Amino acid sequence: MIPLHPQQVPGRSDRLRWVIPAGILTGTGALAEVPEPLAALLSDGTLAQIALEGEAVVTCLGADRTWPGEGARVRTALHAALDDPAGWIPATGIAPWDDDALLYGAAREVLAGPVGDFARSHGGSIDLVGVRDGIVTVRLGGACHGCPASWFTLHQRLECQLRRRHPGLREVRNAASQVSLFGRSYDSPEAPS
């Protein structure tokens, strides 16, 4: 049985992120098809939507459903569905539902993992401030704040990792003094002239 860990989606009481081990499912966004018995929960209205978010499955309850009432059924169905990785078919040509929530989760995972580890190894930190309209805003702290290499870390490490997990990413911004040029964000000390 594949281990699952439910997490609340900030500001969305109808949604849960079910964190799964890396490599079980790939991709992000809406799904055209899911394996049984998850498909049955969509059909009977228990679930309204299911999406992939890197190393998590995001489930949205149907109208008038509650997690205390349906959580056990969803967990059981999800365990069974994860045994059939070929049955998870991504939707094509359809915008993912609540794309910012999916991007927020992907950004949290990347910052908790390799990119955050890199910043911490140099005495710095990168904190997630928020996600809006495909734009991830972060705040640099410790040795990262004011560091000449911070632009490289944000755009060549964080942005590249996020694009692999979530192609809908528009850009990564530093919350501290930024200048936006040609659709890209640059920290003001390093902004090109």
CSV table of C-alpha atoms in Angstrom, one decimal:
chain,number,residue,atom,x,y,z
A,1,MET,CA,0.0,0.0,0.0
A,2,ILE,CA,1.4,3.4,-1.0
A,3,PRO,CA,1.6,5.8,2.0
A,4,LEU,CA,-0.6,8.9,1.9
A,5,HIS,CA,-0.5,12.1,4.0
A,6,PRO,CA,-3.5,14.5,3.8
A,7,GLN,CA,-2.8,18.2,4.0
A,8,GLN,CA,-5.3,21.1,4.0
A,9,VAL,CA,-5.2,23.5,1.0
A,10,PRO,CA,-4.9,27.0,2.5
A,11,GLY,CA,-8.2,28.9,2.3
A,12,ARG,CA,-10.1,25.9,0.8
A,13,SER,CA,-11.9,23.7,3.3
A,14,ASP,CA,-13.4,21.6,0.4
A,15,ARG,CA,-9.9,20.5,-0.8
A,16,LEU,CA,-7.2,18.2,0.5
A,17,ARG,CA,-3.7,17.5,-0.9
A,18,TRP,CA,-2.8,13.9,-0.5
A,19,VAL,CA,1.0,13.8,-0.4
A,20,ILE,CA,2.4,10.7,-2.1
A,21,PRO,CA,6.0,9.4,-2.5
A,22,ALA,CA,8.0,10.9,-5.3
A,23,GLY,CA,7.8,9.1,-8.7
A,24,ILE,CA,4.4,7.5,-8.2
A,25,LEU,CA,2.6,9.9,-10.5
A,26,THR,CA,4.0,12.6,-12.7
A,27,GLY,CA,2.7,15.9,-14.0
A,28,THR,CA,0.4,18.6,-12.8
A,29,GLY,CA,-3.1,19.8,-13.5
A,30,ALA,CA,-6.5,18.5,-14.3
A,31,LEU,CA,-7.2,14.9,-15.2
A,32,ALA,CA,-9.3,13.5,-18.1
A,33,GLU,CA,-9.6,10.1,-16.4
A,34,VAL,CA,-8.8,8.5,-13.1
A,35,PRO,CA,-8.8,4.8,-12.1
A,36,GLU,CA,-11.7,3.1,-10.3
A,37,PRO,CA,-12.9,3.6,-7.6
A,38,LEU,CA,-11.9,7.3,-7.7
A,39,ALA,CA,-13.9,7.5,-10.9
A,40,ALA,CA,-17.0,6.2,-9.0
A,41,LEU,CA,-16.6,9.0,-6.4
A,42,LEU,CA,-16.6,11.6,-9.2
A,43,SER,CA,-19.7,10.0,-10.8
A,44,ASP,CA,-21.7,9.9,-7.5
A,45,GLY,CA,-20.8,13.5,-6.6
A,46,THR,CA,-18.6,12.7,-3.6
A,47,LEU,CA,-15.7,14.4,-5.4
A,48,ALA,CA,-16.1,17.3,-7.8
A,49,GLN,CA,-12.5,17.4,-9.1
A,50,ILE,CA,-9.2,15.7,-8.9
A,51,ALA,CA,-5.8,17.2,-10.0
A,52,LEU,CA,-2.2,16.3,-9.8
A,53,GLU,CA,0.3,18.5,-8.1
A,54,GLY,CA,3.8,17.1,-8.4
A,55,GLU,CA,4.0,14.8,-5.4
A,56,ALA,CA,0.4,15.1,-4.4
A,57,VAL,CA,-3.2,14.4,-5.5
A,58,VAL,CA,-5.6,17.3,-4.9
A,59,THR,CA,-9.2,16.3,-4.3
A,60,CYS,CA,-12.1,18.7,-4.2
A,61,LEU,CA,-15.3,17.6,-2.4
A,62,GLY,CA,-18.7,17.7,-4.2
A,63,ALA,CA,-21.5,20.0,-3.0
A,64,ASP,CA,-22.8,19.3,0.5
A,65,ARG,CA,-20.0,16.8,1.3
A,66,THR,CA,-17.7,17.0,4.3
A,67,TRP,CA,-14.3,15.6,5.0
A,68,PRO,CA,-15.4,14.0,8.3
A,69,GLY,CA,-18.2,12.2,6.3
A,70,GLU,CA,-16.3,11.3,3.2
A,71,GLY,CA,-12.6,11.3,4.1
A,72,ALA,CA,-12.3,7.6,4.8
A,73,ARG,CA,-14.0,6.7,1.5
A,74,VAL,CA,-11.7,9.1,-0.5
A,75,ARG,CA,-8.6,7.7,1.2
A,76,THR,CA,-9.6,4.1,0.5
A,77,ALA,CA,-10.4,4.9,-3.2
A,78,LEU,CA,-7.2,6.8,-3.6
A,79,HIS,CA,-5.1,3.9,-2.2
A,80,ALA,CA,-6.7,1.6,-4.8
A,81,ALA,CA,-6.3,4.1,-7.6
A,82,LEU,CA,-2.6,4.6,-6.9
A,83,ASP,CA,-2.1,0.9,-7.7
A,84,ASP,CA,-3.0,1.7,-11.3
A,85,PRO,CA,-0.6,4.5,-12.4
A,86,ALA,CA,-1.6,4.0,-16.1
A,87,GLY,CA,-5.2,4.9,-15.3
A,88,TRP,CA,-4.3,8.6,-14.5
A,89,ILE,CA,-4.8,10.3,-17.8
A,90,PRO,CA,-4.0,14.1,-17.9
A,91,ALA,CA,-6.5,16.5,-19.5
A,92,THR,CA,-5.2,18.1,-22.7
A,93,GLY,CA,-6.3,21.6,-23.8
A,94,ILE,CA,-8.1,22.2,-20.5
A,95,ALA,CA,-6.9,24.8,-18.1
A,96,PRO,CA,-6.2,23.2,-14.7
A,97,TRP,CA,-8.7,24.1,-12.0
A,98,ASP,CA,-7.5,26.5,-9.3
A,99,ASP,CA,-4.0,26.6,-11.0
A,100,ASP,CA,-2.6,29.0,-8.3
A,101,ALA,CA,-3.4,26.4,-5.6
A,102,LEU,CA,-1.5,23.8,-7.5
A,103,LEU,CA,1.4,26.1,-8.1
A,104,TYR,CA,1.5,27.1,-4.4
A,105,GLY,CA,1.8,23.5,-3.5
A,106,ALA,CA,4.6,22.9,-6.0
A,107,ALA,CA,6.5,26.0,-4.8
A,108,ARG,CA,6.2,24.8,-1.2
A,109,GLU,CA,7.6,21.4,-2.1
A,110,VAL,CA,10.5,22.9,-4.1
A,111,LEU,CA,11.4,25.4,-1.4
A,112,ALA,CA,11.2,22.6,1.3
A,113,GLY,CA,13.5,20.5,-0.9
A,114,PRO,CA,16.5,21.1,-3.1
A,115,VAL,CA,16.3,24.9,-3.7
A,116,GLY,CA,15.6,25.6,0.0
A,117,ASP,CA,18.4,23.2,1.0
A,118,PHE,CA,20.8,25.1,-1.3
A,119,ALA,CA,19.8,28.5,0.2
A,120,ARG,CA,20.1,27.1,3.8
A,121,SER,CA,23.5,25.6,3.0
A,122,HIS,CA,24.8,29.1,2.4
A,123,GLY,CA,23.2,30.7,5.5
A,124,GLY,CA,20.1,32.0,3.7
A,125,SER,CA,16.4,31.4,3.3
A,126,ILE,CA,13.7,31.7,0.6
A,127,ASP,CA,10.2,32.0,2.0
A,128,LEU,CA,7.1,31.7,-0.1
A,129,VAL,CA,5.0,34.9,0.2
A,130,GLY,CA,2.2,33.9,-2.2
A,131,VAL,CA,1.0,32.8,-5.6
A,132,ARG,CA,-1.3,34.9,-7.8
A,133,ASP,CA,-2.1,34.5,-11.5
A,134,GLY,CA,0.8,32.2,-12.1
A,135,ILE,CA,3.3,34.4,-10.4
A,136,VAL,CA,5.3,33.1,-7.4
A,137,THR,CA,6.4,35.7,-4.9
A,138,VAL,CA,9.2,34.9,-2.5
A,139,ARG,CA,11.2,36.7,0.2
A,140,LEU,CA,14.9,36.2,0.6
A,141,GLY,CA,16.3,36.1,4.0
A,142,GLY,CA,19.6,35.7,5.8
A,143,ALA,CA,22.7,35.5,3.5
A,144,CYS,CA,20.4,35.5,0.4
A,145,HIS,CA,19.0,39.0,1.1
A,146,GLY,CA,21.2,41.3,-1.0
A,147,CYS,CA,23.4,38.5,-2.3
A,148,PRO,CA,24.6,39.1,-5.8
A,149,ALA,CA,23.9,35.5,-6.7
A,150,SER,CA,20.3,35.6,-5.5
A,151,TRP,CA,19.0,36.4,-9.1
A,152,PHE,CA,20.7,33.2,-10.3
A,153,THR,CA,19.2,31.2,-7.4
A,154,LEU,CA,15.7,32.5,-8.0
A,155,HIS,CA,15.7,32.1,-11.7
A,156,GLN,CA,18.1,29.3,-12.6
A,157,ARG,CA,17.2,27.1,-9.6
A,158,LEU,CA,13.8,27.9,-8.3
A,159,GLU,CA,12.1,29.0,-11.5
A,160,CYS,CA,13.6,26.0,-13.5
A,161,GLN,CA,12.5,23.5,-10.9
A,162,LEU,CA,9.0,25.0,-10.7
A,163,ARG,CA,8.6,25.0,-14.5
A,164,ARG,CA,9.3,21.3,-14.6
A,165,ARG,CA,6.6,20.6,-12.0
A,166,HIS,CA,4.1,23.3,-13.2
A,167,PRO,CA,4.3,24.6,-16.8
A,168,GLY,CA,1.7,27.3,-16.0
A,169,LEU,CA,4.3,29.3,-14.0
A,170,ARG,CA,4.6,32.8,-15.4
A,171,GLU,CA,7.5,34.1,-13.3
A,172,VAL,CA,9.2,34.1,-9.9
A,173,ARG,CA,9.4,37.5,-8.1
A,174,ASN,CA,11.4,38.6,-5.1
A,175,ALA,CA,9.0,40.5,-2.7
A,176,ALA,CA,11.8,42.9,-1.7
A,177,SER,CA,12.3,45.8,-4.2
A,178,GLN,CA,11.8,44.5,-7.6
A,179,VAL,CA,11.9,46.0,-11.1
A,180,SER,CA,9.8,44.2,-13.8
A,181,LEU,CA,11.4,44.4,-17.2
A,182,PHE,CA,10.0,42.7,-20.3
A,183,GLY,CA,7.8,40.4,-18.4
A,184,ARG,CA,10.6,39.2,-16.2
A,185,SER,CA,11.4,40.2,-12.6
A,186,TYR,CA,14.8,41.2,-11.5
A,187,ASP,CA,16.0,42.2,-8.0
A,188,SER,CA,16.8,45.9,-8.3
A,189,PRO,CA,20.6,45.6,-7.4
A,190,GLU,CA,21.1,43.2,-10.4
A,191,ALA,CA,18.6,44.7,-12.8
A,192,PRO,CA,20.0,45.0,-16.3
A,193,SER,CA,20.2,48.6,-17.6
